[in-house]
Amino acid sequence: MLTRSSLLAGGLLAVAAVLAGLALLVSNQAQAAPPPAVTFRDATTVRDTGQQIGLPGREVGDAVLVEPRTASGDPAPPLAVSPDGSIAAFARVAPGQVGPLVLAHADGSQLELALPGASGAAFAPSGAWLAVVDGTGALWRVDGVSGAAVRLGDGPYAADPSIPNEDQILAVRLSSVEAPTWAAAEIVDPASGASIPIDPTTPAEEQLVYGASALLDGSVSLVRHRVGGGVAVLRVSPGSPPVAIANLEAPTVAVSPTGEWLAWTAGDRVLIAPGRSPGKPTDLGPGRAARFAPDGGLVLVTGARSTAVFDLDGGVVAEASVSACWAGDGRGCRP
């Protein structure tokens, strides 16, 4: 049976040897920075302080949708959810917490990490560790059980890392966090912090990448600013120049893991269409962002007050809370 890991083996894994060779040569290596303080709270302590977060999950089609909630039943939007739905990462600071990164476990216990902010995260396919971008744009590797953290590089990186396999982190490096003039996608080694560009044919200073995600065939999709306006949605394979998927007039674009479908926002509406014919989209209704399921067969549309899951024909499959997030796709929960 073809799995995400086996499909990726033919593409992104081909750069693993290059990363290993660069580990001692590039400047973006793991930094000898002091690890952040970690506080463990068992389930009883968490419950007594009223800070518990439940991780209820359910099957929707072939995917699992997790909808974290606080003790009062309010939605608790996560940064990322582990593949099996047993751990979720949150950016919050409540009274008595060292925060701002909180790892909530299904058994009720929590880990709190004193990072300088937490803007984005993604779990590895094993669920054993996650990549975290802190408030300064630095990239960290964090153990999901112990909370032990290693700083991989200063970046700065955008707040939407993803992890296509255990040996690579896909992240977008920025010229600055406050006002980036360029942004380029990189593959980062989670052990050394060494990195190589996704698109070496175009200088980083000439790129403005809004988003990057791994595809099931081992290539990477890039949503990149297009000269003249709008964005170009590209497919990039290691060692090959980018191939255009579509051109759109909206920077907030989600690409399905198959690379065959696109979802984007137009005003306060979410539209979906095959990449080969984006000029004839289906209107999914009001929404702020869209996220495809790990197999690309469903799309989660998040609104201000509610969330819905649609099939690719635009039919509603399920209703969800605003905290809903897919489990098991190597991406975070940010739009």
mmCIF file of C-alpha atoms in Angstrom:
data_model
loop_
_atom_site.group_PDB
_atom_site.id
_atom_site.type_symbol
_atom_site.label_atom_id
_atom_site.label_comp_id
_atom_site.label_asym_id
_atom_site.label_seq_id
_atom_site.Cartn_x
_atom_site.Cartn_y
_atom_site.Cartn_z
ATOM 1 C CA MET A 1 0.000 0.000 0.000
ATOM 2 C CA LEU A 2 1.293 3.447 -0.906
ATOM 3 C CA THR A 3 1.659 5.679 2.115
ATOM 4 C CA ARG A 4 2.695 9.290 2.495
ATOM 5 C CA SER A 5 6.124 8.152 3.675
ATOM 6 C CA SER A 6 6.683 5.774 0.764
ATOM 7 C CA LEU A 7 5.632 8.357 -1.804
ATOM 8 C CA LEU A 8 7.866 10.984 -0.277
ATOM 9 C CA ALA A 9 10.790 8.572 -0.372
ATOM 10 C CA GLY A 10 11.165 9.185 -4.096
ATOM 11 C CA GLY A 11 11.298 12.963 -3.794
ATOM 12 C CA LEU A 12 12.178 14.941 -0.700
ATOM 13 C CA LEU A 13 14.203 12.085 0.765
ATOM 14 C CA ALA A 14 16.564 12.405 -2.187
ATOM 15 C CA VAL A 15 18.038 15.517 -0.584
ATOM 16 C CA ALA A 16 18.885 13.791 2.706
ATOM 17 C CA ALA A 17 22.427 12.996 1.580
ATOM 18 C CA VAL A 18 22.949 16.598 0.531
ATOM 19 C CA LEU A 19 21.801 17.833 3.921
ATOM 20 C CA ALA A 20 24.164 15.440 5.662
ATOM 21 C CA GLY A 21 27.063 16.755 3.639
ATOM 22 C CA LEU A 22 26.169 20.351 4.338
ATOM 23 C CA ALA A 23 25.686 19.890 8.075
ATOM 24 C CA LEU A 24 29.201 21.087 8.883
ATOM 25 C CA LEU A 25 29.393 23.701 6.145
ATOM 26 C CA VAL A 26 26.331 25.921 6.436
ATOM 27 C CA SER A 27 25.796 28.646 8.996
ATOM 28 C CA ASN A 28 22.235 27.647 9.859
ATOM 29 C CA GLN A 29 23.295 24.888 12.226
ATOM 30 C CA ALA A 30 21.778 24.004 15.572
ATOM 31 C CA GLN A 31 22.647 26.817 17.928
ATOM 32 C CA ALA A 32 24.208 26.385 21.341
ATOM 33 C CA ALA A 33 21.404 28.356 22.985
ATOM 34 C CA PRO A 34 20.228 27.663 26.528
ATOM 35 C CA PRO A 35 17.236 25.299 26.440
ATOM 36 C CA PRO A 36 13.947 26.802 27.616
ATOM 37 C CA ALA A 37 12.665 25.948 31.073
ATOM 38 C CA VAL A 38 10.135 23.086 31.062
ATOM 39 C CA THR A 39 7.395 22.630 33.635
ATOM 40 C CA PHE A 40 5.458 19.357 33.917
ATOM 41 C CA ARG A 41 1.959 19.341 35.398
ATOM 42 C CA ASP A 42 0.202 16.045 36.009
ATOM 43 C CA ALA A 43 -3.486 15.619 35.245
ATOM 44 C CA THR A 44 -4.547 16.251 38.840
ATOM 45 C CA THR A 45 -2.646 19.518 39.082
ATOM 46 C CA VAL A 46 -3.986 20.678 35.737
ATOM 47 C CA ARG A 47 -7.552 19.834 36.773
ATOM 48 C CA ASP A 48 -7.210 21.549 40.147
ATOM 49 C CA THR A 49 -6.070 24.768 38.468
ATOM 50 C CA GLY A 50 -8.869 24.619 35.882
ATOM 51 C CA GLN A 51 -6.442 24.591 32.942
ATOM 52 C CA GLN A 52 -7.280 21.197 31.437
ATOM 53 C CA ILE A 53 -7.670 20.846 27.678
ATOM 54 C CA GLY A 54 -9.548 17.878 26.231
ATOM 55 C CA LEU A 55 -8.602 16.419 22.846
ATOM 56 C CA PRO A 56 -11.772 14.797 21.482
ATOM 57 C CA GLY A 57 -11.339 13.380 18.000
ATOM 58 C CA ARG A 58 -13.554 11.702 15.419
ATOM 59 C CA GLU A 59 -13.201 10.072 12.051
ATOM 60 C CA VAL A 60 -14.374 12.136 9.110
ATOM 61 C CA GLY A 61 -13.991 10.171 5.926
ATOM 62 C CA ASP A 62 -10.514 8.639 6.010
ATOM 63 C CA ALA A 63 -9.118 11.368 8.270
ATOM 64 C CA VAL A 64 -9.251 12.204 11.977
ATOM 65 C CA LEU A 65 -10.511 15.588 13.090
ATOM 66 C CA VAL A 66 -9.459 16.758 16.570
ATOM 67 C CA GLU A 67 -11.411 19.538 18.317
ATOM 68 C CA PRO A 68 -9.592 20.632 21.518
ATOM 69 C CA ARG A 69 -11.727 22.212 24.254
ATOM 70 C CA THR A 70 -11.055 23.807 27.610
ATOM 71 C CA ALA A 71 -12.595 22.667 30.885
ATOM 72 C CA SER A 72 -15.511 25.065 30.339
ATOM 73 C CA GLY A 73 -16.212 23.518 26.946
ATOM 74 C CA ASP A 74 -14.899 26.471 24.946
ATOM 75 C CA PRO A 75 -12.927 25.739 21.754
ATOM 76 C CA ALA A 76 -9.149 25.857 22.202
ATOM 77 C CA PRO A 77 -7.520 26.437 18.792
ATOM 78 C CA PRO A 78 -4.183 24.553 18.687
ATOM 79 C CA LEU A 79 -0.965 25.287 16.848
ATOM 80 C CA ALA A 80 -0.581 21.619 15.910
ATOM 81 C CA VAL A 81 -1.959 18.141 16.677
ATOM 82 C CA SER A 82 0.073 14.913 16.703
ATOM 83 C CA PRO A 83 -0.724 12.208 14.122
ATOM 84 C CA ASP A 84 -2.579 10.028 16.628
ATOM 85 C CA GLY A 85 -4.353 12.974 18.232
ATOM 86 C CA SER A 86 -2.834 12.324 21.670
ATOM 87 C CA ILE A 87 -0.840 15.585 21.938
ATOM 88 C CA ALA A 88 -1.678 19.118 20.916
ATOM 89 C CA ALA A 89 0.475 22.238 21.019
ATOM 90 C CA PHE A 90 -0.950 25.594 22.091
ATOM 91 C CA ALA A 91 0.337 29.144 22.355
ATOM 92 C CA ARG A 92 -1.072 30.550 25.552
ATOM 93 C CA VAL A 93 -0.119 31.913 28.944
ATOM 94 C CA ALA A 94 -2.570 31.396 31.794
ATOM 95 C CA PRO A 95 -2.023 32.396 35.434
ATOM 96 C CA GLY A 96 0.637 30.179 36.954
ATOM 97 C CA GLN A 97 2.052 29.016 33.613
ATOM 98 C CA VAL A 98 5.580 29.578 32.390
ATOM 99 C CA GLY A 99 4.312 29.187 28.767
ATOM 100 C CA PRO A 100 3.830 30.312 26.175
ATOM 101 C CA LEU A 101 4.137 26.892 24.501
ATOM 102 C CA VAL A 102 1.875 24.295 26.092
ATOM 103 C CA LEU A 103 1.838 20.616 25.101
ATOM 104 C CA ALA A 104 -1.453 19.094 26.251
ATOM 105 C CA HIS A 105 -1.592 15.295 26.421
ATOM 106 C CA ALA A 106 -4.712 13.154 26.143
ATOM 107 C CA ASP A 107 -4.066 11.774 29.656
ATOM 108 C CA GLY A 108 -4.673 15.281 31.036
ATOM 109 C CA SER A 109 -1.052 16.173 31.775
ATOM 110 C CA GLN A 110 0.657 19.219 30.290
ATOM 111 C CA LEU A 111 4.150 20.459 29.531
ATOM 112 C CA GLU A 112 4.921 24.171 29.485
ATOM 113 C CA LEU A 113 7.966 25.589 27.701
ATOM 114 C CA ALA A 114 9.313 29.080 28.383
ATOM 115 C CA LEU A 115 10.045 29.959 24.770
ATOM 116 C CA PRO A 116 10.114 33.622 23.670
ATOM 117 C CA GLY A 117 6.651 33.302 22.175
ATOM 118 C CA ALA A 118 5.192 30.536 19.995
ATOM 119 C CA SER A 119 3.828 31.407 16.556
ATOM 120 C CA GLY A 120 3.635 28.059 14.746
ATOM 121 C CA ALA A 121 4.327 24.335 15.073
ATOM 122 C CA ALA A 122 4.030 20.965 13.336
ATOM 123 C CA PHE A 123 4.438 17.376 14.524
ATOM 124 C CA ALA A 124 6.689 14.790 12.912
ATOM 125 C CA PRO A 125 4.952 11.732 11.404
ATOM 126 C CA SER A 126 6.015 9.650 14.431
ATOM 127 C CA GLY A 127 4.492 12.179 16.837
ATOM 128 C CA ALA A 128 7.662 11.938 18.940
ATOM 129 C CA TRP A 129 8.786 15.515 18.275
ATOM 130 C CA LEU A 130 7.636 18.743 16.751
ATOM 131 C CA ALA A 131 9.091 21.776 15.034
ATOM 132 C CA VAL A 132 8.243 25.104 16.656
ATOM 133 C CA VAL A 133 8.795 28.655 15.453
ATOM 134 C CA ASP A 134 9.050 31.036 18.404
ATOM 135 C CA GLY A 135 8.087 34.700 18.582
ATOM 136 C CA THR A 136 11.445 35.846 17.228
ATOM 137 C CA GLY A 137 11.264 33.532 14.208
ATOM 138 C CA ALA A 138 13.799 31.025 15.567
ATOM 139 C CA LEU A 139 13.225 27.339 14.776
ATOM 140 C CA TRP A 140 13.240 24.698 17.534
ATOM 141 C CA ARG A 141 12.983 20.919 17.694
ATOM 142 C CA VAL A 142 10.902 19.943 20.747
ATOM 143 C CA ASP A 143 10.473 16.458 22.216
ATOM 144 C CA GLY A 144 6.763 15.724 22.561
ATOM 145 C CA VAL A 145 7.141 13.707 25.772
ATOM 146 C CA SER A 146 9.894 15.453 27.748
ATOM 147 C CA GLY A 147 9.647 18.940 26.278
ATOM 148 C CA ALA A 148 13.415 19.028 25.742
ATOM 149 C CA ALA A 149 14.136 21.631 23.054
ATOM 150 C CA VAL A 150 17.066 22.281 20.712
ATOM 151 C CA ARG A 151 17.388 25.549 18.843
ATOM 152 C CA LEU A 152 18.022 24.727 15.175
ATOM 153 C CA GLY A 153 18.540 28.220 13.850
ATOM 154 C CA ASP A 154 17.727 31.906 14.210
ATOM 155 C CA GLY A 155 15.938 32.150 10.866
ATOM 156 C CA PRO A 156 13.802 34.108 11.035
ATOM 157 C CA TYR A 157 11.162 31.692 9.785
ATOM 158 C CA ALA A 158 7.480 32.105 8.997
ATOM 159 C CA ALA A 159 4.969 30.645 11.441
ATOM 160 C CA ASP A 160 3.947 27.621 9.379
ATOM 161 C CA PRO A 161 6.627 24.886 9.384
ATOM 162 C CA SER A 162 5.715 21.398 8.204
ATOM 163 C CA ILE A 163 7.410 18.010 8.526
ATOM 164 C CA PRO A 164 7.122 15.699 5.496
ATOM 165 C CA ASN A 165 9.290 12.987 7.100
ATOM 166 C CA GLU A 166 11.431 12.339 10.172
ATOM 167 C CA ASP A 167 14.575 13.714 8.522
ATOM 168 C CA GLN A 168 13.363 17.053 7.182
ATOM 169 C CA ILE A 169 11.516 20.201 8.184
ATOM 170 C CA LEU A 170 9.989 22.375 5.484
ATOM 171 C CA ALA A 171 10.068 26.047 6.469
ATOM 172 C CA VAL A 172 9.969 29.491 4.876
ATOM 173 C CA ARG A 173 12.897 31.758 5.764
ATOM 174 C CA LEU A 174 12.157 35.483 5.918
ATOM 175 C CA SER A 175 14.345 38.544 5.502
ATOM 176 C CA SER A 176 12.720 39.814 8.715
ATOM 177 C CA VAL A 177 9.709 39.032 10.894
ATOM 178 C CA GLU A 178 8.363 42.586 11.014
ATOM 179 C CA ALA A 179 8.479 43.553 7.324
ATOM 180 C CA PRO A 180 9.894 40.808 5.080
ATOM 181 C CA THR A 181 11.070 41.926 1.652
ATOM 182 C CA TRP A 182 11.784 38.353 0.570
ATOM 183 C CA ALA A 183 10.774 34.862 1.684
ATOM 184 C CA ALA A 184 12.155 31.559 0.406
ATOM 185 C CA ALA A 185 11.332 27.926 1.254
ATOM 186 C CA GLU A 186 14.012 25.665 2.698
ATOM 187 C CA ILE A 187 14.436 22.080 3.846
ATOM 188 C CA VAL A 188 16.022 22.043 7.304
ATOM 189 C CA ASP A 189 17.790 19.083 8.909
ATOM 190 C CA PRO A 190 16.111 18.548 12.326
ATOM 191 C CA ALA A 191 19.360 17.178 13.770
ATOM 192 C CA SER A 192 21.920 19.769 12.660
ATOM 193 C CA GLY A 193 19.885 22.778 11.481
ATOM 194 C CA ALA A 194 21.610 22.620 8.084
ATOM 195 C CA SER A 195 19.369 23.812 5.257
ATOM 196 C CA ILE A 196 19.111 23.845 1.473
ATOM 197 C CA PRO A 197 16.742 25.906 -0.711
ATOM 198 C CA ILE A 198 13.688 24.309 -2.304
ATOM 199 C CA ASP A 199 14.150 26.355 -5.472
ATOM 200 C CA PRO A 200 17.881 26.910 -6.055
ATOM 201 C CA THR A 201 17.183 28.295 -9.538
ATOM 202 C CA THR A 202 15.883 31.588 -8.132
ATOM 203 C CA PRO A 203 17.872 33.676 -5.602
ATOM 204 C CA ALA A 204 16.135 33.927 -2.244
ATOM 205 C CA GLU A 205 16.182 37.714 -2.482
ATOM 206 C CA GLU A 206 13.994 37.488 -5.601
ATOM 207 C CA GLN A 207 11.323 35.309 -3.996
ATOM 208 C CA LEU A 208 8.310 36.134 -1.855
ATOM 209 C CA VAL A 209 6.842 32.767 -0.833
ATOM 210 C CA TYR A 210 3.525 32.905 1.020
ATOM 211 C CA GLY A 211 3.329 29.170 1.704
ATOM 212 C CA ALA A 212 5.050 25.836 1.087
ATOM 213 C CA SER A 213 3.770 22.295 1.612
ATOM 214 C CA ALA A 214 4.977 18.780 0.825
ATOM 215 C CA LEU A 215 2.988 16.814 -1.746
ATOM 216 C CA LEU A 216 2.357 13.086 -1.764
ATOM 217 C CA ASP A 217 4.585 12.490 -4.807
ATOM 218 C CA GLY A 218 7.629 13.894 -2.988
ATOM 219 C CA SER A 219 7.551 17.327 -4.587
ATOM 220 C CA VAL A 220 6.772 20.622 -2.850
ATOM 221 C CA SER A 221 4.109 23.184 -3.669
ATOM 222 C CA LEU A 222 5.015 26.858 -3.411
ATOM 223 C CA VAL A 223 2.593 29.762 -3.339
ATOM 224 C CA ARG A 224 4.764 32.630 -4.529
ATOM 225 C CA HIS A 225 4.195 36.276 -5.373
ATOM 226 C CA ARG A 226 3.833 36.829 -9.092
ATOM 227 C CA VAL A 227 5.281 39.863 -10.838
ATOM 228 C CA GLY A 228 2.347 41.955 -11.968
ATOM 229 C CA GLY A 229 0.072 40.861 -9.107
ATOM 230 C CA GLY A 230 -1.460 37.764 -7.591
ATOM 231 C CA VAL A 231 0.401 34.537 -6.925
ATOM 232 C CA ALA A 232 1.852 31.640 -8.852
ATOM 233 C CA VAL A 233 1.193 28.160 -7.469
ATOM 234 C CA LEU A 234 4.228 26.040 -8.347
ATOM 235 C CA ARG A 235 5.316 22.416 -8.007
ATOM 236 C CA VAL A 236 9.028 21.971 -7.295
ATOM 237 C CA SER A 237 10.873 18.641 -7.397
ATOM 238 C CA PRO A 238 14.454 18.274 -6.119
ATOM 239 C CA GLY A 239 16.907 19.091 -8.882
ATOM 240 C CA SER A 240 14.248 20.403 -11.276
ATOM 241 C CA PRO A 241 12.970 23.910 -12.077
ATOM 242 C CA PRO A 242 9.510 24.883 -10.795
ATOM 243 C CA VAL A 243 6.457 23.836 -12.793
ATOM 244 C CA ALA A 244 3.392 26.097 -12.776
ATOM 245 C CA ILE A 245 0.144 24.672 -11.389
ATOM 246 C CA ALA A 246 -1.977 27.822 -11.591
ATOM 247 C CA ASN A 247 -2.020 31.606 -11.244
ATOM 248 C CA LEU A 248 -4.466 33.198 -8.807
ATOM 249 C CA GLU A 249 -5.285 36.643 -7.481
ATOM 250 C CA ALA A 250 -5.393 35.599 -3.793
ATOM 251 C CA PRO A 251 -2.318 35.105 -1.561
ATOM 252 C CA THR A 252 -4.114 32.789 0.899
ATOM 253 C CA VAL A 253 -4.051 29.534 -1.067
ATOM 254 C CA ALA A 254 -4.175 25.940 0.186
ATOM 255 C CA VAL A 255 -2.829 23.196 -2.081
ATOM 256 C CA SER A 256 -4.122 19.654 -1.649
ATOM 257 C CA PRO A 257 -1.509 16.984 -0.800
ATOM 258 C CA THR A 258 -2.063 15.513 -4.262
ATOM 259 C CA GLY A 259 -1.322 18.874 -5.870
ATOM 260 C CA GLU A 260 -4.504 18.542 -7.897
ATOM 261 C CA TRP A 261 -6.859 20.864 -5.980
ATOM 262 C CA LEU A 262 -6.639 24.443 -4.750
ATOM 263 C CA ALA A 263 -8.679 26.322 -2.146
ATOM 264 C CA TRP A 264 -8.411 30.054 -1.586
ATOM 265 C CA THR A 265 -10.174 33.023 -0.062
ATOM 266 C CA ALA A 266 -11.847 35.750 -2.090
ATOM 267 C CA GLY A 267 -13.176 38.427 0.214
ATOM 268 C CA ASP A 268 -15.037 36.563 2.933
ATOM 269 C CA ARG A 269 -15.697 33.484 0.744
ATOM 270 C CA VAL A 270 -13.712 30.275 0.284
ATOM 271 C CA LEU A 271 -13.424 28.881 -3.227
ATOM 272 C CA ILE A 272 -12.193 25.476 -4.408
ATOM 273 C CA ALA A 273 -11.231 24.248 -7.857
ATOM 274 C CA PRO A 274 -8.996 21.743 -9.655
ATOM 275 C CA GLY A 275 -5.564 23.209 -10.290
ATOM 276 C CA ARG A 276 -5.996 22.582 -14.003
ATOM 277 C CA SER A 277 -9.101 24.814 -14.176
ATOM 278 C CA PRO A 278 -9.078 27.358 -11.312
ATOM 279 C CA GLY A 279 -11.189 29.726 -13.420
ATOM 280 C CA LYS A 280 -14.329 27.710 -12.582
ATOM 281 C CA PRO A 281 -14.313 27.421 -8.781
ATOM 282 C CA THR A 282 -16.979 26.119 -6.425
ATOM 283 C CA ASP A 283 -18.034 28.570 -3.718
ATOM 284 C CA LEU A 284 -17.928 26.837 -0.316
ATOM 285 C CA GLY A 285 -19.444 29.827 1.452
ATOM 286 C CA PRO A 286 -18.147 32.193 4.137
ATOM 287 C CA GLY A 287 -14.787 31.378 5.679
ATOM 288 C CA ARG A 288 -11.374 32.699 6.615
ATOM 289 C CA ALA A 289 -9.146 29.790 5.581
ATOM 290 C CA ALA A 290 -9.125 26.248 4.205
ATOM 291 C CA ARG A 291 -7.086 23.139 5.045
ATOM 292 C CA PHE A 292 -7.099 19.915 3.055
ATOM 293 C CA ALA A 293 -7.244 16.526 4.781
ATOM 294 C CA PRO A 294 -4.025 14.452 4.738
ATOM 295 C CA ASP A 295 -5.176 12.438 1.705
ATOM 296 C CA GLY A 296 -6.544 15.502 -0.084
ATOM 297 C CA GLY A 297 -10.097 14.146 -0.283
ATOM 298 C CA LEU A 298 -11.757 16.649 2.078
ATOM 299 C CA VAL A 299 -11.289 20.308 2.923
ATOM 300 C CA LEU A 300 -11.807 22.002 6.292
ATOM 301 C CA VAL A 301 -13.134 25.569 6.067
ATOM 302 C CA THR A 302 -12.729 27.694 9.185
ATOM 303 C CA GLY A 303 -14.997 30.653 9.813
ATOM 304 C CA ALA A 304 -15.258 33.224 12.574
ATOM 305 C CA ARG A 305 -17.784 31.188 14.571
ATOM 306 C CA SER A 306 -18.001 27.770 12.959
ATOM 307 C CA THR A 307 -16.111 25.292 10.831
ATOM 308 C CA ALA A 308 -17.322 22.829 8.205
ATOM 309 C CA VAL A 309 -15.818 19.932 6.275
ATOM 310 C CA PHE A 310 -16.584 19.708 2.559
ATOM 311 C CA ASP A 311 -15.963 17.087 -0.093
ATOM 312 C CA LEU A 312 -14.334 18.167 -3.347
ATOM 313 C CA ASP A 313 -17.741 18.646 -4.971
ATOM 314 C CA GLY A 314 -18.685 21.247 -2.372
ATOM 315 C CA GLY A 315 -20.982 19.048 -0.288
ATOM 316 C CA VAL A 316 -20.969 19.439 3.507
ATOM 317 C CA VAL A 317 -19.631 16.285 5.165
ATOM 318 C CA ALA A 318 -19.435 17.428 8.787
ATOM 319 C CA GLU A 319 -19.774 20.439 11.076
ATOM 320 C CA ALA A 320 -16.986 21.247 13.521
ATOM 321 C CA SER A 321 -15.854 23.766 16.125
ATOM 322 C CA VAL A 322 -13.497 26.638 15.346
ATOM 323 C CA SER A 323 -10.710 24.710 17.086
ATOM 324 C CA ALA A 324 -10.860 21.768 14.658
ATOM 325 C CA CYS A 325 -7.608 20.542 13.122
ATOM 326 C CA TRP A 326 -6.625 17.524 11.036
ATOM 327 C CA ALA A 327 -4.380 14.994 12.753
ATOM 328 C CA GLY A 328 -1.540 13.231 11.008
ATOM 329 C CA ASP A 329 -0.581 15.376 8.046
ATOM 330 C CA GLY A 330 2.762 16.792 9.215
ATOM 331 C CA ARG A 331 1.451 20.344 9.099
ATOM 332 C CA GLY A 332 0.321 22.722 11.796
ATOM 333 C CA CYS A 333 -3.197 24.039 12.291
ATOM 334 C CA ARG A 334 -2.589 27.573 11.051
ATOM 335 C CA PRO A 335 -4.316 28.506 7.787
#
